[in-house]
Short mmCIF file of C-alpha atoms and ligand atoms in Angstrom, two decimals:
data_model
loop_
_atom_site.label_atom_id
_atom_site.label_comp_id
_atom_site.label_asym_id
_atom_site.label_seq_id
_atom_site.Cartn_x
_atom_site.Cartn_y
_atom_site.Cartn_z
CA MET K 28 -15.42 54.12 105.23
CA THR K 29 -12.68 55.51 107.49
CA LYS K 30 -9.65 58.12 106.89
CA ILE K 31 -6.28 56.53 107.81
CA SER K 32 -2.86 58.61 107.03
CA MET K 33 0.18 57.22 107.46
CA LYS K 34 3.75 58.09 105.87
CA VAL K 35 4.68 56.66 102.53
CA ASN K 36 8.75 56.91 101.01
CA GLY K 37 9.00 59.89 104.11
CA LYS K 38 5.91 61.50 102.80
CA GLU K 39 2.40 61.92 104.70
CA VAL K 40 -0.12 60.21 103.04
CA SER K 41 -3.87 59.64 103.98
CA GLY K 42 -7.13 58.52 101.91
CA GLU K 43 -10.50 56.74 102.44
CA VAL K 44 -10.29 52.84 103.18
CA GLU K 45 -12.94 50.12 104.03
CA GLY K 46 -12.39 47.63 107.06
CA ARG K 47 -10.96 45.31 103.92
CA THR K 48 -9.34 47.32 102.33
CA LEU K 49 -6.07 45.67 101.83
CA LEU K 50 -2.60 47.92 102.43
CA VAL K 51 -2.00 46.84 98.81
CA SER K 52 -4.80 48.15 97.50
CA PHE K 53 -4.61 51.70 99.52
CA LEU K 54 -0.62 51.85 98.15
CA ARG K 55 -1.85 51.27 94.04
CA ASP K 56 -5.61 52.16 93.71
CA THR K 57 -6.22 54.85 96.38
CA LEU K 58 -2.51 56.66 95.87
CA GLY K 59 -1.85 55.25 92.65
CA MET K 60 1.85 54.05 94.22
CA THR K 61 1.22 50.98 91.38
CA GLY K 62 5.33 49.96 91.96
CA THR K 63 4.01 48.13 94.33
CA HIS K 64 2.52 44.49 92.32
CA VAL K 65 0.43 41.81 92.79
CA GLY K 66 1.01 38.58 91.79
CA CYS K 67 -0.89 36.19 93.94
CA ASP K 68 -3.04 37.72 96.29
CA THR K 69 -2.45 34.61 98.45
CA SER K 70 0.85 35.69 100.22
CA GLN K 71 2.70 32.96 98.04
CA CYS K 72 4.50 35.83 95.25
CA GLY K 73 5.85 38.21 97.56
CA ALA K 74 6.06 40.37 94.72
CA CYS K 75 3.70 42.89 97.12
CA VAL K 76 6.45 43.05 100.06
CA VAL K 77 7.06 46.56 101.64
CA HIS K 78 8.32 47.60 104.24
CA VAL K 79 6.78 48.96 107.79
CA ASP K 80 8.61 50.39 110.34
CA GLY K 81 11.19 48.91 108.79
CA ALA K 82 10.12 45.45 108.62
CA ALA K 83 9.31 43.29 105.39
CA VAL K 84 5.81 42.30 104.81
CA LYS K 85 3.29 40.91 102.65
CA SER K 86 1.16 44.55 101.80
CA CYS K 87 -1.18 41.81 100.18
CA THR K 88 -2.01 39.87 103.27
CA MET K 89 -2.19 43.32 106.22
CA LEU K 90 -4.73 45.34 106.38
CA ALA K 91 -4.66 49.52 105.21
CA MET K 92 -5.73 50.33 108.74
CA GLU K 93 -3.16 48.11 110.21
CA ALA K 94 -1.00 50.59 108.79
CA GLU K 95 -2.23 53.74 110.43
CA GLY K 96 0.86 56.28 111.66
CA ALA K 97 2.96 53.07 110.42
CA GLU K 98 6.19 54.24 108.37
CA VAL K 99 5.51 52.56 104.43
CA ALA K 100 8.69 52.27 102.44
CA THR K 101 8.27 51.08 98.45
CA ILE K 102 9.93 50.72 95.72
CA GLU K 103 9.14 53.71 94.82
CA GLY K 104 11.60 55.42 97.49
CA GLN K 105 14.35 52.81 96.69
CA ALA K 106 16.06 55.70 94.69
CA ASN K 107 18.76 57.92 95.91
CA ALA K 108 17.30 61.52 96.06
CA ASP K 109 19.37 62.81 92.84
CA GLY K 110 17.50 59.78 91.10
CA THR K 111 20.71 56.86 90.78
CA LEU K 112 19.42 53.13 91.23
CA SER K 113 19.58 51.98 95.29
CA VAL K 114 23.00 49.98 95.36
CA VAL K 115 20.40 47.07 95.40
CA GLN K 116 18.78 48.32 92.45
CA GLN K 117 22.03 48.61 90.75
CA ALA K 118 23.06 45.49 91.10
CA PHE K 119 20.09 44.10 90.29
CA GLN K 120 20.68 45.88 86.96
CA ASP K 121 24.62 44.81 86.62
CA HIS K 122 24.16 41.39 87.82
CA HIS K 123 20.85 41.02 85.52
CA GLY K 124 18.71 39.78 87.89
CA LEU K 125 16.01 40.50 86.09
CA GLN K 126 14.01 39.78 83.55
CA CYS K 127 9.92 40.33 82.91
CA GLY K 128 11.02 42.41 85.75
CA PHE K 129 7.22 41.95 87.69
CA CYS K 130 8.90 40.03 90.87
CA THR K 131 11.42 42.82 90.95
CA PRO K 132 9.58 45.16 93.27
CA GLY K 133 9.48 42.78 95.95
CA MET K 134 12.50 40.90 95.81
CA VAL K 135 14.38 44.50 96.40
CA MET K 136 12.40 45.19 99.10
CA SER K 137 13.48 41.57 100.70
CA ALA K 138 17.02 42.05 99.78
CA THR K 139 17.14 45.46 100.83
CA ALA K 140 15.34 44.37 104.28
CA LEU K 141 17.80 41.04 104.53
CA LEU K 142 21.16 43.47 103.58
CA LYS K 143 20.05 46.00 106.65
CA ASP K 144 19.72 43.08 109.12
CA ASN K 145 22.42 40.60 107.94
CA PRO K 146 24.73 43.04 105.68
CA LYS K 147 26.95 40.48 104.20
CA PRO K 148 24.80 36.92 104.05
CA SER K 149 25.99 34.19 103.03
CA GLU K 150 24.73 32.68 99.35
CA ALA K 151 22.54 29.73 101.56
CA GLU K 152 21.37 32.84 103.49
CA ILE K 153 19.77 34.96 100.29
CA ARG K 154 18.20 31.76 99.59
CA HIS K 155 16.86 30.87 102.56
CA TYR K 156 15.38 34.80 102.94
CA LEU K 157 14.01 34.77 99.38
CA GLU K 158 12.15 31.84 100.08
CA GLY K 159 8.28 33.96 100.38
CA ASN K 160 9.71 35.79 96.70
CA ILE K 161 8.63 33.92 93.90
CA CYS K 162 10.93 34.52 90.23
CA ARG K 163 9.43 32.07 87.26
CA CYS K 164 12.10 34.18 84.88
CA THR K 165 15.43 34.10 86.24
CA GLY K 166 15.96 30.80 88.14
CA TYR K 167 16.99 32.84 90.78
CA HIS K 168 20.81 32.70 90.08
CA ASN K 169 21.73 36.28 88.81
CA ILE K 170 19.12 37.38 91.01
CA VAL K 171 21.41 35.52 94.41
CA LYS K 172 24.33 37.33 92.11
CA ALA K 173 22.66 40.45 92.52
CA ILE K 174 22.53 40.40 96.46
CA LEU K 175 25.63 39.37 96.60
CA ALA K 176 27.38 42.10 94.31
CA ALA K 177 24.97 44.58 96.46
CA SER K 178 26.50 43.09 100.06
CA GLY K 179 30.27 43.58 98.36
CA GLN K 180 30.81 40.04 98.10
CA LEU K 181 31.65 39.83 94.43
CA GLU K 182 33.91 37.42 94.80
CA GLY K 183 31.44 34.55 96.86
CA ALA K 184 29.24 35.65 93.81
CA ILE K 185 31.61 34.88 91.09
CA ALA K 186 31.90 31.51 93.57
CA ALA K 187 27.85 30.97 92.99
CA GLU K 188 28.52 30.73 89.32
CA MET O 11 -13.48 39.80 101.39
CA TYR O 12 -16.79 40.91 102.85
CA GLU O 13 -16.92 44.01 104.54
CA PHE O 14 -16.77 43.99 108.48
CA GLU O 15 -16.11 46.94 110.76
CA PHE O 16 -11.78 47.06 112.67
CA VAL O 17 -11.09 48.19 115.63
CA LYS O 18 -7.88 47.92 117.61
CA PRO O 19 -7.83 48.06 121.21
CA THR O 20 -4.19 49.05 123.35
CA THR O 21 -4.55 46.67 126.20
CA VAL O 22 -6.96 43.40 126.69
CA ALA O 23 -9.83 44.06 128.60
CA ASP O 24 -10.68 46.64 125.78
CA ALA O 25 -10.20 43.59 122.91
CA VAL O 26 -11.91 41.16 125.26
CA ALA O 27 -14.70 43.93 125.43
CA ALA O 28 -14.88 44.21 121.83
CA LEU O 29 -14.92 40.69 121.25
CA GLY O 30 -18.04 39.92 123.31
CA GLU O 31 -20.26 42.13 120.66
CA GLU O 32 -22.48 39.70 117.85
CA GLU O 33 -20.17 37.82 115.74
CA ALA O 34 -16.30 39.14 116.64
CA GLN O 35 -13.11 37.97 115.51
CA ALA O 36 -9.90 38.26 117.03
CA LEU O 37 -6.71 39.06 114.18
CA GLY O 38 -3.82 38.35 115.31
CA GLY O 39 -1.03 38.76 112.29
CA GLY O 40 -4.05 37.70 110.31
CA GLN O 41 -1.50 35.50 108.19
CA THR O 42 -4.06 32.76 108.02
CA LEU O 43 -7.31 34.80 108.90
CA ILE O 44 -7.16 37.60 105.93
CA PRO O 45 -6.36 34.61 103.27
CA THR O 46 -9.30 32.43 105.10
CA LEU O 47 -11.27 35.97 104.77
CA LYS O 48 -10.35 37.16 100.90
CA GLN O 49 -11.95 33.30 100.58
CA ARG O 50 -15.38 34.61 101.75
CA LEU O 51 -14.39 31.46 104.27
CA ALA O 52 -15.60 33.54 107.27
CA MET O 53 -17.95 36.84 107.65
CA PRO O 54 -17.19 38.78 110.87
CA ALA O 55 -19.44 41.49 111.56
CA THR O 56 -16.06 43.07 113.59
CA LEU O 57 -12.29 42.37 113.35
CA VAL O 58 -10.60 43.11 116.39
CA SER O 59 -6.92 43.68 115.74
CA LEU O 60 -4.77 42.39 118.82
CA THR O 61 -2.05 44.46 117.26
CA GLY O 62 -1.89 47.49 119.10
CA ILE O 63 -1.40 45.42 122.27
CA ALA O 64 1.05 46.31 123.80
CA GLU O 65 1.26 44.07 127.04
CA MET O 66 0.73 41.54 124.97
CA LYS O 67 4.27 41.92 123.12
CA GLY O 68 8.07 40.63 123.86
CA VAL O 69 10.04 37.69 125.32
CA LYS O 70 11.13 37.02 128.39
CA ALA O 71 13.35 34.32 129.79
CA GLU O 72 13.95 33.81 133.85
CA GLY O 73 14.42 31.37 136.12
CA GLY O 74 14.18 28.20 133.71
CA THR O 75 11.09 30.02 131.59
CA VAL O 76 10.60 31.70 128.39
CA THR O 77 7.43 33.69 128.53
CA ILE O 78 6.30 34.89 124.97
CA GLY O 79 3.36 37.57 124.49
CA GLY O 80 0.39 35.84 122.42
CA GLY O 81 1.02 38.99 119.90
CA THR O 82 4.87 38.17 119.35
CA THR O 83 5.45 37.93 115.70
CA HIS O 84 7.95 34.62 114.45
CA GLY O 85 10.57 36.90 113.81
CA THR O 86 10.48 38.50 117.13
CA VAL O 87 10.87 35.00 118.97
CA ALA O 88 13.85 33.47 116.28
CA LYS O 89 15.95 36.02 117.76
CA GLU O 90 14.99 36.90 121.18
CA ALA O 91 14.90 33.51 122.44
CA ALA O 92 17.79 32.87 120.77
CA SER O 93 20.03 32.54 123.85
CA ALA O 94 17.55 31.01 126.46
CA TYR O 95 15.33 28.84 124.00
CA PRO O 96 17.74 28.12 120.95
CA ALA O 97 15.71 24.93 119.40
CA LEU O 98 11.99 27.50 120.22
CA ALA O 99 14.14 30.25 117.74
CA ALA O 100 15.16 28.42 115.40
CA LEU O 101 11.28 27.11 115.39
CA ALA O 102 9.83 30.37 114.48
CA SER O 103 13.06 31.06 112.30
CA ASN O 104 11.43 28.74 109.82
CA ILE O 105 7.79 29.62 109.65
CA GLY O 106 6.52 30.30 106.53
CA ASP O 107 8.80 33.21 105.49
CA PRO O 108 10.22 36.37 106.23
CA ALA O 109 7.51 38.67 105.44
CA VAL O 110 5.09 36.14 106.71
CA ARG O 111 6.87 36.02 110.17
CA ASN O 112 7.13 39.90 110.33
CA ARG O 113 3.26 39.89 110.68
CA GLY O 114 2.33 35.98 112.41
CA THR O 115 2.56 35.64 115.64
CA ILE O 116 2.88 32.76 118.56
CA GLY O 117 -0.65 33.68 120.51
CA GLY O 118 -2.38 33.63 116.45
CA SER O 119 -0.89 30.02 115.55
CA LEU O 120 -1.41 28.12 118.72
CA ALA O 121 -5.62 29.87 118.61
CA ASN O 122 -5.84 28.26 115.11
CA ASN O 123 -4.14 25.12 115.65
CA ASP O 124 -3.45 24.51 112.49
CA PRO O 125 -2.83 20.39 112.42
CA SER O 126 0.68 21.53 110.00
CA ALA O 127 1.41 24.33 111.65
CA CYS O 128 5.19 24.20 113.73
CA TYR O 129 4.50 25.93 117.17
CA PRO O 130 1.85 22.84 118.76
CA ALA O 131 4.55 21.17 118.19
CA ALA O 132 6.35 22.98 120.71
CA ALA O 133 3.69 24.17 122.93
CA LEU O 134 3.29 20.27 123.84
CA ALA O 135 6.74 19.34 123.30
CA SER O 136 7.50 21.37 126.34
CA GLY O 137 4.30 20.41 128.43
CA ALA O 138 4.04 24.79 128.16
CA THR O 139 1.05 26.70 130.17
CA ILE O 140 -0.82 28.71 127.53
CA VAL O 141 -1.98 32.15 129.37
CA THR O 142 -4.96 33.83 128.27
CA SER O 143 -7.72 36.62 128.88
CA SER O 144 -9.17 34.53 131.42
CA ARG O 145 -6.85 32.15 132.50
CA GLU O 146 -3.92 29.46 132.31
CA ILE O 147 -4.34 25.87 130.31
CA ALA O 148 -1.82 23.69 130.35
CA ALA O 149 -0.67 22.25 127.45
CA ASP O 150 -2.17 18.49 127.77
CA ASP O 151 -5.73 20.29 128.01
CA TYR O 152 -5.24 22.52 125.67
CA PHE O 153 -4.93 21.05 121.93
CA GLN O 154 -7.93 19.27 121.46
CA GLY O 155 -7.86 18.16 117.97
CA MET O 156 -7.05 19.99 113.99
CA PHE O 157 -8.29 23.34 114.67
CA THR O 158 -9.85 22.95 117.93
CA THR O 159 -8.51 24.23 121.37
CA ALA O 160 -9.65 24.66 125.06
CA LEU O 161 -9.84 28.28 123.80
CA GLU O 162 -13.69 29.87 124.42
CA ASP O 163 -15.31 32.90 122.17
CA GLY O 164 -13.76 35.86 123.07
CA GLU O 165 -10.97 34.02 124.93
CA ILE O 166 -7.31 35.45 124.11
CA VAL O 167 -4.15 33.94 124.46
CA THR O 168 -2.16 36.59 125.89
CA ALA O 169 1.30 34.76 126.70
CA VAL O 170 2.54 31.33 126.44
CA ARG O 171 4.99 30.20 129.12
CA PHE O 172 8.19 27.15 128.22
CA PRO O 173 9.99 25.72 130.45
CA VAL O 174 13.20 25.40 129.03
CA PRO O 175 14.52 21.69 128.13
CA GLU O 176 18.22 20.65 129.26
CA LYS O 177 18.02 19.36 125.00
CA ALA O 178 15.72 20.08 122.17
CA ALA O 179 15.35 20.24 118.90
CA TYR O 180 12.69 20.46 115.72
CA ILE O 181 12.41 19.46 112.57
CA LYS O 182 10.28 19.30 110.35
CA PHE O 183 10.24 17.82 106.69
CA GLU O 184 9.05 21.16 105.32
CA GLN O 185 5.90 20.69 102.33
CA PRO O 186 7.76 23.02 100.07
CA ALA O 187 5.38 25.19 98.64
CA SER O 188 3.44 26.55 101.75
CA ARG O 189 6.17 25.73 104.32
CA PHE O 190 4.11 23.96 106.61
CA ALA O 191 5.47 21.09 107.66
CA LEU O 192 4.60 17.77 106.21
CA VAL O 193 5.14 16.30 109.66
CA GLY O 194 6.98 17.80 111.92
CA VAL O 195 8.76 16.47 115.51
CA PHE O 196 9.57 18.36 118.89
CA VAL O 197 11.79 16.15 120.96
CA ALA O 198 12.67 17.91 124.52
CA LYS O 199 14.25 17.04 127.23
CA TYR O 200 13.78 17.77 130.85
CA ALA O 201 14.73 16.45 134.44
CA ASP O 202 11.68 14.42 134.78
CA GLY O 203 11.88 12.46 131.32
CA VAL O 204 11.11 12.82 127.49
CA ARG O 205 8.51 14.79 125.63
CA VAL O 206 7.08 13.87 122.28
CA ALA O 207 5.21 15.84 120.26
CA VAL O 208 4.08 15.47 116.53
CA THR O 209 2.93 17.94 114.23
CA GLY O 210 1.55 17.42 110.20
CA ALA O 211 1.34 13.64 110.48
CA SER O 212 -2.04 13.10 112.68
CA GLU O 213 -5.75 13.89 112.05
CA GLU O 214 -6.45 14.88 115.85
CA GLY O 215 -3.51 17.18 115.07
CA VAL O 216 -0.86 17.55 117.28
CA PHE O 217 0.31 14.29 119.46
CA ARG O 218 2.35 13.35 121.76
CA TRP O 219 4.25 9.95 121.01
CA SER O 220 4.51 8.08 123.88
CA GLU O 221 6.37 4.91 123.37
CA ALA O 222 9.04 7.24 121.72
CA GLU O 223 8.86 9.18 124.99
CA ALA O 224 9.78 6.38 127.03
CA ALA O 225 11.99 4.41 125.18
CA LEU O 226 14.10 7.71 125.18
CA SER O 227 13.20 8.87 128.71
CA ALA O 228 15.19 5.75 129.08
CA ASN O 229 18.33 6.16 127.03
CA PHE O 230 18.24 9.63 125.08
CA SER O 231 19.80 8.13 122.32
CA ALA O 232 18.30 7.38 118.16
CA ALA O 233 18.98 3.65 119.05
CA ALA O 234 16.43 3.87 121.80
CA LEU O 235 13.89 4.13 119.12
CA GLU O 236 15.13 0.78 117.04
CA GLY O 237 11.96 -0.98 116.49
CA LEU O 238 9.17 1.71 117.22
CA SER O 239 6.76 2.95 114.73
CA VAL O 240 3.29 5.19 115.17
CA PRO O 241 0.62 2.96 112.89
CA ALA O 242 -0.55 4.38 109.48
CA ASP O 243 -4.22 4.28 111.00
CA GLY O 244 -5.36 7.84 111.40
CA MET O 245 -2.44 9.95 109.92
CA ILE O 246 -3.25 12.45 107.24
CA GLY O 247 -2.91 10.78 103.95
CA ASP O 248 -3.02 13.46 100.81
CA LEU O 249 -1.51 14.18 97.71
CA HIS O 250 1.67 14.96 99.25
CA GLY O 251 2.03 11.89 100.80
CA SER O 252 -0.02 9.12 102.02
CA LYS O 253 -0.59 7.77 105.55
CA GLU O 254 1.60 4.96 105.57
CA TYR O 255 4.85 7.99 104.27
CA ARG O 256 3.65 10.07 107.17
CA ALA O 257 3.83 7.63 109.81
CA HIS O 258 7.65 6.48 108.59
CA LEU O 259 8.21 10.65 108.61
CA VAL O 260 7.21 9.82 112.30
CA GLY O 261 10.03 7.85 112.89
CA VAL O 262 13.32 8.93 110.84
CA LEU O 263 12.29 12.63 111.84
CA THR O 264 12.31 12.13 115.88
CA LYS O 265 15.51 9.72 115.42
CA ARG O 266 17.26 12.81 113.52
CA ALA O 267 16.03 15.52 116.18
CA VAL O 268 17.15 13.19 119.04
CA ALA O 269 20.83 13.15 117.28
CA ALA O 270 20.71 17.18 116.42
CA ALA O 271 19.38 17.68 120.49
S1 FES C 20 0.40 39.49 95.67
FE1 FES C 20 1.39 39.44 98.21
S2 FES C 20 2.08 37.72 98.01
FE2 FES C 20 1.44 37.31 96.18
S1 FES C 21 11.78 38.44 86.59
FE1 FES C 21 9.85 38.02 85.35
S2 FES C 21 8.91 37.19 87.24
FE2 FES C 21 10.96 37.79 88.14
#
């Protein structure tokens, strides 16, 4: 076992891992942060998406040791300091962008990464960006609508109806 | 996964030394290797991560050549090669999905040489030079069949040099579940001729379609390809598409690539 340290949602954390420990196992099992989900464990579904040094990655397909010294952001760190939801989270709630909620942590993290890069994405760009995030409930329509709304493009959201 | 030692050198020289140890294996972005390890299809004693090597990262354009560090992610190529070599950047921006593109690297893709991967088509059609920790290899000599390359044990792809063509385009017919190419065709037009590389189709991995190259070198238009086809023999046939279907796609996609270039 090796000790690793990183920042998760702005807080210094550390723990003992093996070479083969995945980043998602470090978050869920070592740190007890179960907001990041494992849907497939085969890098298909995107439920495990977190940000590492600002880039969206599938934490089921990255070794924990690769994140040594990194800044990691997870769904647990998305709400504002006063406990209110982030713009993206609020839009998912307002526009019914989730049903069972299993895919939602990854969807929110992917959507947040998209809007950081491209603050006013088109519907086509949103759908292209979400290719690695699978939702078995919503049919994606309200997820796309929520992201359009979060980017301040409500007109576009109505056009997507 | 079986347990392994993990090391993360910061220079190519240290990585080469670490790979000289018994049962050591290089780890790029891990987007193929980690799934392989999870299935226990490989059992390295040591994984040598290449992600900490700064000299292997980045995109440089100068004098008609784009040089990409072996450890550069697809996401970075999509952004940073966009003005110097747009067809290459467009190819990178359609590999996998955004999270995969933020980890997967060009060197990893070329070292693996998956028969359905996109980058081998770009490297072969561009007549790229694969720069390794010990030598330089022309793309024509580098690809040696499915999952097989000219790389020796412990040799690392440190950079890839692409001569920038006058015109180029890559069109892939995507396998929607994996987002790999069911068939992908890269067409590149240079002053001294046209090169056409096909991925996803052949049981021998990426290949050049020489009849199409000759026809397009004489007349760079989709019409020049009328009547040309590749034989279905030797194509991949599986549940996603028969040999005949793939052979047909090669013709269709080559025309589309020429039209898009
Ligand atoms: S759990 Fe990581 S992509 Fe599905
Ligand atoms: S809301 Fe159920 S999987 Fe997306």
